[in-house]
Coordinates of C-alpha atoms (C1' of nucleotides) in Angstrom, one line a residue:
Chain A
X8 CA 3.7 2.1 -27.9
X9 CA 2.8 5.5 -29.3
X10 CA -0.6 4.1 -30.1
X11 CA -1.0 3.0 -26.5
X12 CA -0.5 6.5 -25.4
X13 CA -3.1 7.8 -27.8
X14 CA -5.7 5.3 -26.8
X15 CA -5.1 5.2 -23.1
X16 CA -6.8 8.6 -22.5
X17 CA -10.0 6.7 -23.1
X18 CA -9.5 5.2 -19.6
X19 CA -10.8 8.5 -18.3
X20 CA -13.7 8.6 -20.8
X21 CA -14.5 5.0 -19.9
X22 CA -14.5 6.0 -16.3
X23 CA -16.7 9.0 -16.7
X24 CA -18.8 7.0 -19.1
X25 CA -19.6 4.5 -16.5
X26 CA -21.4 7.1 -14.5
X27 CA -22.9 9.2 -17.3
X28 CA -23.5 8.2 -20.9
X29 CA -21.4 10.7 -22.6
X30 CA -22.3 11.8 -26.1
X31 CA -19.8 11.6 -28.9
X32 CA -19.4 15.4 -28.7
X33 CA -18.8 15.2 -25.0
X34 CA -16.2 12.5 -25.3
X35 CA -14.4 14.3 -28.0
X36 CA -14.5 17.5 -25.9
X37 CA -12.8 15.6 -23.1
X38 CA -10.1 14.2 -25.4
X39 CA -9.5 17.6 -26.9
X40 CA -8.7 18.9 -23.4
X41 CA -5.5 16.8 -23.3
X42 CA -2.5 19.0 -23.7
X43 CA 0.6 16.8 -23.7
X44 CA 2.0 13.6 -22.5
X45 CA 5.0 13.2 -20.3
X46 CA 7.1 10.4 -18.8
X47 CA 8.1 10.6 -15.2
X48 CA 10.7 8.5 -13.5
X49 CA 10.0 6.3 -10.4
X50 CA 9.6 7.9 -6.9
X51 CA 9.5 11.4 -8.3
X52 CA 7.4 14.2 -6.8
X53 CA 4.6 15.4 -9.1
X54 CA 3.1 18.0 -6.8
X55 CA 3.9 18.9 -3.3
X56 CA 1.9 19.5 -0.2
X57 CA 1.5 23.3 0.2
X58 CA 1.8 24.1 -3.5
X59 CA -0.9 25.7 -5.5
X60 CA -1.7 23.3 -8.3
X61 CA -1.7 24.8 -11.8
X62 CA -2.3 21.6 -13.8
X63 CA -4.5 18.6 -13.8
X64 CA -3.4 15.2 -15.2
X65 CA -4.4 11.7 -15.9
X66 CA -2.2 8.7 -15.2
X67 CA -1.9 6.7 -18.4
X68 CA 0.7 4.1 -17.3
X69 CA 2.4 3.3 -14.0
X70 CA 1.3 3.8 -10.5
X71 CA 1.5 6.9 -8.2
X72 CA 0.2 7.8 -4.8
X73 CA -1.2 10.6 -2.7
X74 CA 0.5 11.0 0.6
X75 CA 1.2 13.3 3.5
X76 CA 4.5 13.7 5.4
X77 CA 3.8 14.3 9.1
X78 CA 6.1 16.5 11.2
X79 CA 7.5 13.4 12.9
X80 CA 8.9 12.3 9.6
X81 CA 6.4 9.5 9.0
X82 CA 4.6 9.2 5.7
X83 CA 0.9 8.2 5.3
X84 CA -0.2 7.1 1.8
X85 CA -3.9 7.9 1.3
X86 CA -4.5 6.6 -2.1
X87 CA -2.9 4.8 -5.0
X88 CA -3.4 6.3 -8.5
X89 CA -3.6 3.8 -11.3
X90 CA -4.1 4.3 -15.1
X91 CA -7.3 6.2 -15.8
X92 CA -7.3 8.1 -12.5
X93 CA -7.7 11.9 -12.7
X94 CA -5.0 13.4 -10.4
X95 CA -6.4 16.8 -9.7
X96 CA -9.9 17.7 -10.1
X97 CA -9.0 19.7 -7.0
X98 CA -7.3 22.2 -9.2
X99 CA -10.2 24.7 -9.3
X100 CA -11.0 24.8 -5.6
X101 CA -7.7 24.5 -4.0
X102 CA -5.3 27.2 -3.1
X103 CA -2.8 24.9 -1.4
X104 CA -2.5 21.2 -1.8
X105 CA -3.3 19.4 1.4
X106 CA -1.2 16.5 0.3
X107 CA 1.6 15.5 -2.1
X108 CA 1.4 13.3 -5.2
X109 CA 4.4 11.3 -6.3
X110 CA 5.1 8.4 -8.6
X111 CA 6.0 4.9 -7.4
X112 CA 6.8 3.2 -10.6
X113 CA 7.8 5.1 -13.8
X114 CA 4.6 6.8 -15.1
X115 CA 3.2 8.2 -18.3
X116 CA 1.0 11.2 -17.5
X117 CA -1.3 13.2 -19.8
X118 CA -1.7 16.8 -18.9
X119 CA -5.0 18.5 -19.1
X120 CA -5.4 22.0 -20.3
X121 CA -7.1 23.9 -17.4
X122 CA -9.0 26.6 -19.2
X123 CA -10.4 24.1 -21.6
X124 CA -11.3 21.8 -18.7
X125 CA -13.1 24.7 -17.0
X126 CA -15.0 25.4 -20.2
X127 CA -15.9 21.8 -20.5
X128 CA -17.5 21.9 -17.0
X129 CA -19.3 25.1 -17.8
X130 CA -20.7 23.8 -21.1
X131 CA -21.4 20.2 -20.4
X132 CA -23.4 19.6 -17.2
X133 CA -23.1 15.9 -17.7
X134 CA -19.3 16.0 -17.6
X135 CA -19.4 18.1 -14.5
X136 CA -21.7 15.7 -12.9
X137 CA -19.6 12.7 -13.9
X138 CA -16.6 14.4 -12.3
X139 CA -18.7 14.9 -9.2
X140 CA -19.6 11.2 -9.2
X141 CA -15.9 10.2 -9.5
X142 CA -15.3 12.2 -6.4
X143 CA -18.1 10.4 -4.6
X144 CA -16.5 7.1 -5.4
X145 CA -13.1 8.4 -4.2
X146 CA -14.8 9.3 -1.0
X147 CA -16.1 5.8 -0.5
X148 CA -12.6 4.5 -1.0
X149 CA -11.2 6.9 1.5
X150 CA -13.8 5.9 4.1
X151 CA -12.8 2.3 3.6
X152 CA -9.2 3.2 4.2
X153 CA -10.1 4.9 7.5
X154 CA -11.9 1.8 8.6
X155 CA -9.0 -0.3 7.4
X156 CA -6.3 1.6 9.1
X157 CA -8.4 2.3 12.2
X158 CA -10.0 -1.0 13.1
X159 CA -8.4 -4.0 11.4
X160 CA -5.5 -6.0 12.7
X161 CA -2.3 -6.1 10.6
X162 CA -3.1 -9.3 8.6
X163 CA -6.6 -8.3 7.7
X164 CA -5.5 -4.8 7.0
X165 CA -2.9 -5.8 4.5
X166 CA -5.2 -8.4 2.9
X167 CA -7.9 -5.8 2.5
X168 CA -5.6 -3.4 0.7
X169 CA -4.3 -6.1 -1.6
X170 CA -7.9 -7.1 -2.4
X171 CA -8.8 -3.5 -3.3
X172 CA -5.8 -3.1 -5.5
X173 CA -6.5 -6.5 -7.1
X174 CA -10.0 -5.4 -8.0
X175 CA -9.0 -2.0 -9.3
X176 CA -6.1 -3.3 -11.4
X177 CA -8.1 -6.2 -12.7
X178 CA -10.8 -3.8 -13.9
X179 CA -8.3 -1.9 -16.1
X180 CA -7.0 -5.1 -17.6
X181 CA -3.9 -5.7 -15.6
X182 CA -4.7 -9.2 -14.5
X183 CA -2.9 -12.3 -15.7
X184 CA -5.7 -14.9 -15.2
X185 CA -6.4 -14.8 -11.5
X186 CA -3.2 -13.2 -10.4
X187 CA -2.3 -9.5 -10.4
X188 CA 1.1 -8.0 -9.9
X189 CA 0.9 -5.0 -7.6
X190 CA 3.9 -2.8 -8.4
X191 CA 4.5 -1.3 -5.0
X192 CA 7.3 -2.0 -2.5
X193 CA 6.8 -3.2 1.0
X194 CA 7.8 0.3 2.2
X195 CA 5.0 1.8 0.2
X196 CA 2.6 -0.8 1.4
X197 CA 3.6 -0.2 5.0
X198 CA 3.0 3.5 4.6
X199 CA -0.5 2.8 3.1
X200 CA -1.6 0.5 5.9
X201 CA 0.1 2.4 8.6
X202 CA 2.3 -0.3 9.9
X203 CA 6.1 -0.6 10.3
X204 CA 8.0 -2.1 7.4
X205 CA 9.2 -4.8 9.7
X206 CA 5.8 -5.9 10.7
X207 CA 4.5 -5.6 7.2
X208 CA 7.3 -7.8 6.0
X209 CA 6.5 -10.5 8.6
X210 CA 2.8 -10.5 7.6
X211 CA 3.6 -10.7 3.9
X212 CA 6.1 -13.5 4.5
X213 CA 3.5 -15.6 6.3
X214 CA 1.0 -14.9 3.5
X215 CA 3.6 -16.0 0.9
X216 CA 4.2 -19.2 2.9
X217 CA 0.5 -19.9 2.5
X218 CA 0.8 -19.3 -1.3
X219 CA -1.6 -16.3 -1.1
X220 CA 0.9 -14.0 -2.6
X221 CA 4.3 -14.0 -4.1
X222 CA 7.0 -11.5 -3.3
X223 CA 9.4 -9.8 -5.6
X224 CA 11.7 -6.8 -5.0
X225 CA 9.4 -3.8 -5.5
X226 CA 6.2 -5.7 -6.1
X227 CA 3.8 -8.2 -4.7
X228 CA 1.7 -10.5 -6.9
X229 CA -1.7 -11.5 -5.6
X230 CA -2.1 -15.2 -6.2
X231 CA -5.2 -16.3 -4.3
X232 CA -7.6 -13.4 -4.0
X233 CA -10.4 -15.7 -2.8
X234 CA -8.8 -16.5 0.5
X235 CA -7.4 -13.0 0.9
X236 CA -11.0 -11.8 0.6
X237 CA -12.0 -14.2 3.3
X238 CA -9.3 -13.1 5.6
X239 CA -10.1 -9.4 5.0
X240 CA -13.8 -10.0 5.0
X241 CA -13.7 -8.0 1.8
X242 CA -16.8 -6.5 0.3
X243 CA -16.1 -4.9 -3.0
X244 CA -19.4 -3.0 -3.2
X245 CA -17.8 0.3 -2.2
X246 CA -15.7 0.2 -5.4
X247 CA -18.7 0.0 -7.8
X248 CA -21.6 1.9 -6.5
X249 CA -22.2 3.4 -9.9
X250 CA -25.7 4.2 -11.1
X251 CA -25.6 2.0 -14.2
X252 CA -23.6 -0.9 -15.5
X253 CA -20.2 0.2 -16.9
X254 CA -20.5 0.6 -20.6
X255 CA -18.1 -1.2 -22.9
X256 CA -15.6 1.4 -24.2
X257 CA -16.9 2.9 -27.4
X258 CA -14.9 1.9 -30.4
X259 CA -15.6 5.1 -32.3
X260 CA -14.4 7.2 -29.5
X261 CA -11.3 5.1 -29.2
X262 CA -10.1 6.4 -32.5
X263 CA -10.3 10.1 -31.7
X264 CA -6.8 11.4 -31.9
X265 CA -5.2 13.8 -29.5
Chain B
X289 CA -37.3 28.5 17.2
X290 CA -39.5 28.0 14.1
X291 CA -37.7 31.0 12.6
X292 CA -34.4 29.2 13.2
X293 CA -35.6 26.3 11.2
X294 CA -36.6 28.5 8.3
X295 CA -33.3 30.3 8.3
X296 CA -31.0 27.4 8.9
X297 CA -31.3 26.0 5.4
X298 CA -29.2 28.9 4.3
X299 CA -26.3 27.1 5.9
X300 CA -26.2 25.0 2.8
X301 CA -26.5 28.0 0.6
X302 CA -23.8 29.7 2.6
X303 CA -21.7 26.7 2.1
X304 CA -22.3 26.4 -1.6
X305 CA -22.0 30.1 -1.9
X306 CA -18.5 30.0 -0.5
X307 CA -17.3 28.1 -3.5
X308 CA -19.5 29.6 -6.2
X309 CA -21.3 32.9 -6.2
X310 CA -24.8 31.7 -6.5
X311 CA -27.3 34.1 -8.1
X312 CA -30.5 34.9 -6.4
X313 CA -32.4 32.6 -8.7
X314 CA -30.0 29.8 -7.9
X315 CA -30.2 30.3 -4.2
X316 CA -34.0 30.3 -4.4
X317 CA -33.9 27.1 -6.5
X318 CA -31.9 25.4 -3.8
X319 CA -34.3 26.5 -1.1
X320 CA -37.3 25.4 -3.2
X321 CA -35.9 21.9 -3.3
X322 CA -36.4 21.5 0.5
X323 CA -39.3 19.3 1.1
X324 CA -40.0 18.9 4.8
X325 CA -38.2 19.2 8.2
X326 CA -38.1 16.4 10.7
X327 CA -36.8 16.0 14.2
X328 CA -34.9 12.9 15.0
X329 CA -33.9 11.6 18.5
X330 CA -30.4 11.0 19.7
X331 CA -28.5 7.9 18.5
X332 CA -31.0 7.0 15.9
X333 CA -30.2 5.4 12.6
X334 CA -30.8 7.6 9.6
X335 CA -29.7 5.3 6.8
X336 CA -28.1 2.0 7.0
X337 CA -25.1 0.4 5.4
X338 CA -26.4 -1.7 2.5
X339 CA -29.6 0.3 1.9
X340 CA -30.3 2.1 -1.3
X341 CA -30.8 5.7 -0.4
X342 CA -33.9 7.4 -1.6
X343 CA -33.6 10.7 0.1
X344 CA -31.1 13.5 0.6
X345 CA -31.0 15.7 3.6
X346 CA -29.3 18.6 5.3
X347 CA -28.6 18.7 9.0
X348 CA -30.1 21.9 10.5
X349 CA -29.5 21.3 14.2
X350 CA -27.6 18.7 16.2
X351 CA -24.8 16.4 15.2
X352 CA -24.7 13.1 13.4
X353 CA -22.0 10.8 12.0
X354 CA -21.1 8.5 9.2
X355 CA -19.8 5.1 10.4
X356 CA -19.1 1.5 9.5
X357 CA -19.8 -1.5 11.6
X358 CA -17.1 -4.1 11.0
X359 CA -17.7 -7.8 11.2
X360 CA -15.8 -8.0 14.5
X361 CA -18.4 -5.7 16.0
X362 CA -16.2 -2.6 16.2
X363 CA -17.4 0.7 14.9
X364 CA -15.4 3.2 12.9
X365 CA -16.7 6.7 12.7
X366 CA -15.5 8.4 9.5
X367 CA -17.1 11.8 9.7
X368 CA -19.1 14.0 11.9
X369 CA -22.0 15.9 10.3
X370 CA -22.8 19.3 11.7
X371 CA -25.4 21.9 10.7
X372 CA -25.2 22.8 7.1
X373 CA -23.8 19.5 6.0
X374 CA -25.4 17.8 3.1
X375 CA -25.9 14.1 4.0
X376 CA -26.3 12.5 0.7
X377 CA -25.2 13.9 -2.5
X378 CA -24.4 10.2 -3.0
X379 CA -28.0 9.6 -3.7
X380 CA -27.7 9.6 -7.5
X381 CA -24.7 7.4 -7.9
X382 CA -25.1 4.9 -5.2
X383 CA -27.0 1.6 -5.3
X384 CA -26.0 0.5 -1.8
X385 CA -24.7 2.7 1.0
X386 CA -21.1 1.8 1.9
X387 CA -21.7 3.2 5.3
X388 CA -24.4 4.1 7.8
X389 CA -25.4 7.5 9.0
X390 CA -26.8 8.0 12.5
X391 CA -27.6 10.8 14.9
X392 CA -25.5 11.5 17.9
X393 CA -27.5 14.3 19.6
X394 CA -31.1 15.0 18.7
X395 CA -31.2 16.4 15.2
X396 CA -33.3 18.6 13.0
X397 CA -33.1 17.5 9.4
X398 CA -34.4 19.0 6.2
X399 CA -35.3 16.6 3.5
X400 CA -34.5 17.4 -0.1
X401 CA -36.8 16.6 -2.9
X402 CA -34.8 14.3 -5.2
X403 CA -36.3 15.0 -8.5
X404 CA -36.1 18.6 -7.9
X405 CA -32.4 18.3 -6.8
X406 CA -31.7 16.3 -10.0
X407 CA -33.3 19.1 -12.1
X408 CA -31.3 21.7 -10.3
X409 CA -28.1 19.9 -11.2
X410 CA -29.2 19.6 -14.7
X411 CA -30.3 23.3 -15.0
X412 CA -27.6 25.1 -13.1
X413 CA -24.1 24.1 -13.8
X414 CA -22.8 26.3 -11.0
X415 CA -24.8 24.4 -8.5
X416 CA -23.5 21.1 -9.8
X417 CA -20.0 22.4 -9.6
X418 CA -20.5 23.8 -6.1
X419 CA -21.7 20.3 -5.1
X420 CA -18.6 18.8 -6.6
X421 CA -16.4 21.2 -4.7
X422 CA -18.1 20.3 -1.5
X423 CA -17.1 16.8 -2.2
X424 CA -13.5 17.7 -2.8
X425 CA -13.4 19.4 0.6
X426 CA -14.9 16.3 2.1
X427 CA -12.2 14.3 0.5
X428 CA -9.5 16.5 2.1
X429 CA -11.1 15.9 5.5
X430 CA -11.2 12.2 4.9
X431 CA -7.5 12.2 4.0
X432 CA -6.6 14.0 7.1
X433 CA -8.5 11.4 9.1
X434 CA -6.5 8.6 7.5
X435 CA -3.3 10.4 8.5
X436 CA -4.7 11.0 12.0
X437 CA -5.8 7.4 12.6
X438 CA -2.8 5.9 10.9
X439 CA 0.2 7.8 12.1
X440 CA -0.5 9.9 15.2
X441 CA -0.1 8.8 18.8
X442 CA -3.2 8.9 20.9
X443 CA -2.8 12.3 22.5
X444 CA -2.0 14.1 19.2
X445 CA -4.8 12.1 17.5
X446 CA -7.4 13.2 19.9
X447 CA -6.1 16.7 20.0
X448 CA -6.2 16.9 16.2
X449 CA -9.8 15.8 16.0
X450 CA -10.9 18.2 18.7
X451 CA -9.1 21.0 16.8
X452 CA -11.0 20.1 13.6
X453 CA -14.3 20.0 15.3
X454 CA -13.5 23.3 17.1
X455 CA -12.8 25.0 13.7
X456 CA -15.9 23.6 12.0
X457 CA -18.2 24.4 14.8
X458 CA -16.8 27.8 15.3
X459 CA -17.3 28.6 11.7
X460 CA -21.0 28.0 12.0
X461 CA -21.3 30.1 15.0
X462 CA -21.3 27.5 17.8
X463 CA -18.4 29.1 19.7
X464 CA -18.7 30.8 23.1
X465 CA -15.8 33.1 22.9
X466 CA -12.8 30.9 22.6
X467 CA -14.4 27.7 23.9
X468 CA -16.6 25.3 22.0
X469 CA -18.8 22.5 23.3
X470 CA -18.4 19.4 21.2
X471 CA -21.5 17.4 21.8
X472 CA -20.1 13.9 21.5
X473 CA -19.5 11.2 24.1
X474 CA -16.2 9.6 24.8
X475 CA -17.4 6.5 23.2
X476 CA -18.1 8.3 19.9
X477 CA -14.8 10.1 20.1
X478 CA -13.0 6.7 20.7
X479 CA -14.7 5.3 17.6
X480 CA -13.7 8.2 15.5
X481 CA -10.0 8.2 16.5
X482 CA -9.9 4.4 16.5
X483 CA -8.8 4.0 20.2
X484 CA -10.4 2.1 23.0
X485 CA -12.8 4.0 25.3
X486 CA -10.5 3.3 28.2
X487 CA -7.5 4.8 26.6
X488 CA -9.5 7.7 25.2
X489 CA -10.7 8.5 28.7
X490 CA -7.2 8.5 30.2
X491 CA -6.0 10.9 27.5
X492 CA -8.9 13.2 27.9
X493 CA -8.5 13.1 31.7
X494 CA -4.9 14.3 31.4
X495 CA -6.0 17.0 29.0
X496 CA -8.6 18.2 31.5
X497 CA -6.0 18.3 34.2
X498 CA -4.0 20.7 32.0
X499 CA -7.2 22.8 31.5
X500 CA -7.1 22.2 27.8
X501 CA -10.6 20.8 27.8
X502 CA -13.5 20.3 30.2
X503 CA -15.5 17.1 30.4
X504 CA -19.2 16.6 30.8
X505 CA -21.3 13.5 30.3
X506 CA -21.9 13.3 26.6
X507 CA -19.8 16.2 25.6
X508 CA -16.4 17.8 25.7
X509 CA -15.7 21.5 25.7
X510 CA -12.6 22.7 24.1
X511 CA -11.1 25.4 26.3
X512 CA -7.6 26.0 25.0
X513 CA -7.4 25.4 21.3
X514 CA -4.1 27.1 21.0
X515 CA -2.1 24.5 22.9
X516 CA -4.3 21.7 21.5
X517 CA -3.2 22.9 18.1
X518 CA 0.4 22.8 19.2
X519 CA 0.1 19.3 20.5
X520 CA -1.6 18.1 17.3
X521 CA 0.6 20.2 15.1
X522 CA -2.7 21.2 13.6
X523 CA -2.8 23.0 10.2
X524 CA -6.3 24.0 9.3
X525 CA -5.6 24.7 5.7
X526 CA -7.3 21.4 4.6
X527 CA -10.6 22.8 5.9
X528 CA -10.6 26.0 3.9
X529 CA -9.1 25.4 0.5
X530 CA -11.9 27.2 -1.2
X531 CA -11.3 29.3 -4.2
X532 CA -12.5 32.6 -2.8
X533 CA -13.2 34.0 0.6
X534 CA -16.4 32.9 2.2
X535 CA -19.1 35.4 1.4
X536 CA -21.2 36.7 4.3
X537 CA -24.7 35.2 4.1
X538 CA -26.9 37.3 1.9
X539 CA -29.7 39.0 3.9
X540 CA -32.1 39.0 1.0
X541 CA -31.7 35.2 0.5
X542 CA -32.2 34.7 4.2
X543 CA -35.7 35.7 3.9
X544 CA -36.8 33.3 1.3
X545 CA -39.3 31.0 2.9
X546 CA -39.6 27.3 2.5
Chain C
dC57 C1' -36.0 5.9 43.2
dG58 C1' -34.2 2.6 40.0
dC59 C1' -32.1 1.4 35.9
dG60 C1' -29.3 1.9 31.8
dT61 C1' -25.6 4.2 30.0
dT62 C1' -21.4 6.7 30.3
dT63 C1' -17.3 7.5 32.7
dT64 C1' -13.6 6.0 35.7
dT65 C1' -9.8 3.2 37.5
dG66 C1' -6.8 -0.9 38.1
dA67 C1' -4.3 -4.7 36.3
dA68 C1' -2.4 -7.9 33.0
dG69 C1' -0.9 -8.8 28.5
dC70 C1' -0.4 -8.6 23.6
dC71 C1' 0.3 -6.6 19.2
dC72 C1' 3.1 -4.0 17.0
dC73 C1' 7.1 -0.8 17.3
dT74 C1' 11.9 0.5 17.5
dC75 C1' 16.6 -0.6 17.3
dA76 C1' 20.0 -3.1 15.2
dA77 C1' 22.4 -5.9 12.2
dG78 C1' 22.7 -8.7 8.2
dT79 C1' 21.3 -10.5 3.5
dG80 C1' 20.2 -10.0 -1.0
dT81 C1' 19.6 -7.4 -5.5
dA82 C1' 19.9 -3.9 -9.0
dG83 C1' 22.4 -0.2 -10.9
dT84 C1' 27.0 2.4 -11.5
dG85 C1' 31.4 3.4 -12.8
dG86 C1' 36.1 2.2 -13.1
Chain D
dC293 C1' 33.3 -7.5 -15.7
dC294 C1' 33.6 -6.8 -11.2
dA295 C1' 33.9 -3.8 -7.0
dC296 C1' 31.0 -0.5 -5.0
dT297 C1' 27.0 1.7 -3.5
dA298 C1' 22.2 2.2 -2.6
dC299 C1' 18.3 0.5 -1.4
dA300 C1' 14.7 -3.2 -0.4
dC301 C1' 14.1 -6.9 2.2
dT302 C1' 14.9 -10.0 6.3
dT303 C1' 15.4 -11.6 11.1
dG304 C1' 16.1 -11.2 16.1
dA305 C1' 15.4 -9.1 20.5
dG306 C1' 13.4 -6.1 23.7
dG307 C1' 10.1 -2.7 25.0
dG308 C1' 6.1 0.3 25.1
dG309 C1' 1.6 2.1 23.8
dC310 C1' -2.4 0.5 23.6
dT311 C1' -5.9 -3.3 24.4
dT312 C1' -9.0 -6.2 26.9
dC313 C1' -11.1 -7.7 31.0
dA314 C1' -13.4 -6.4 35.1
dA315 C1' -15.8 -3.8 38.2
dA316 C1' -17.1 0.4 40.5
dA317 C1' -18.7 5.2 40.4
dA318 C1' -21.4 8.8 38.5
dC319 C1' -24.9 10.7 35.9
dG320 C1' -29.6 11.4 33.9
dC321 C1' -33.9 9.7 32.5
dG322 C1' -38.5 7.8 33.0

DNA sequence: CGCGTTTTTGAAGCCCCTCAAGTGTAGTGG
DNA sequence: CCACTACACTTGAGGGGCTTCAAAAACGCG
């Protein structure tokens, strides 16, 4: 379990490495920027809308989300954060967070030393560029969400989000064969697709009847991605527009300790 | 008019400069990367969803937009591009565009020499970082759009977008006192806020009756931002989360020729 | 002047929402 | 170990905000 924690940070390196070939020195520099690892309970606030961020962190285990609370009291989730995702590159630019970040399931989070991260960016142009590229991918995801929330009917909308989460979770090795358990509640899902929980439930229920998914309290398991992708007219290309094929994680780097 | 074209590229420098203090050498390097300037007619395609981009460009005059065409035939606009906006930083990462870019009004566009831009990023870490920061701001805008489209009723939704465009256009000097002409048709607006043109028209009409806006064929002028901001519960902080105050454009740099 | 496009208006209807109540499930403490 | 509580899920019923369809009016361009 401890070993997991030590190895997981490579998720970030793997991610950065899929855009830029990082040298051994660069990878080690990234790992050296990790400060400490913390466990956070479910549905806890990590950073709040309006706060000035003073830390950056990487999700190692669990799932979190970015969201906004609107004045009417409704919540809009704008992204799910899964292991390997860097939570705040924003740290340098931003005075005030425009959104909040909170955990959904219990999470393990690695905190990044800010001065050291700043130095990294200064010293290694490739790391800086890799971070930029990660942002560009994030933008593509956000654009797809706008189209999803704006123009798709409820069933396609939910199917589309499930497909995206399936792909992203599968990519980090969370798949059991062809099925993936997505550890979010119907309430979270509803706030991500901008539908009421009532209607979300009805759509999910009808999907479950067709064996496309299975429902548990607090999670949904995708069973039949293929037909979900047909329903959503899902095109995954927005998720992997990287310049080169993702490199297999480098065994040597995997052994670098914190 | 020609002078305008020569000076306008500084919009990008001004933008980058508001995040990073660029040295004179850096600013000149950016300007030197400009290749040629082209005029493009209204509602013309600049680059299409699925294409591999081979150029980057900066809007100098006019207004363009990013959008997706969904299989059902509907269009979702995900961003408006105004003078000073860099259209494809994506160029290096992306194999296939996840969205299209097209003009709305006639546009003047400066094309950027890609190899030279690549070299710039390699040589000047501050430029690379500034580009990253621009991306982060873009992300904040995209997140606000998700919340807008997802959770706000029609009147607030339209008011919110008009407020955003007011702010962005005012910032680049397109304001006439307290009113700004937003040069987009109701059809474009409807596709941006994810409403039907019919309903968009009715909402606009009622706003016009209250003297909040004025309507022309192909454009809307914002007359009373204050109450529009109240209606939308608009908080502009997501638009200017930059690390330092925007610097006044540097006169010396303004004179660097293409 | 004529034609394409944008804007406008009316009318009917549906998708999804809100309200409301009930069922199930996990965690808590006596 | 079992009430008790909290929260997630479920289901029904009614209503409303927006949509689609349809067609006319207004504008600007060649």
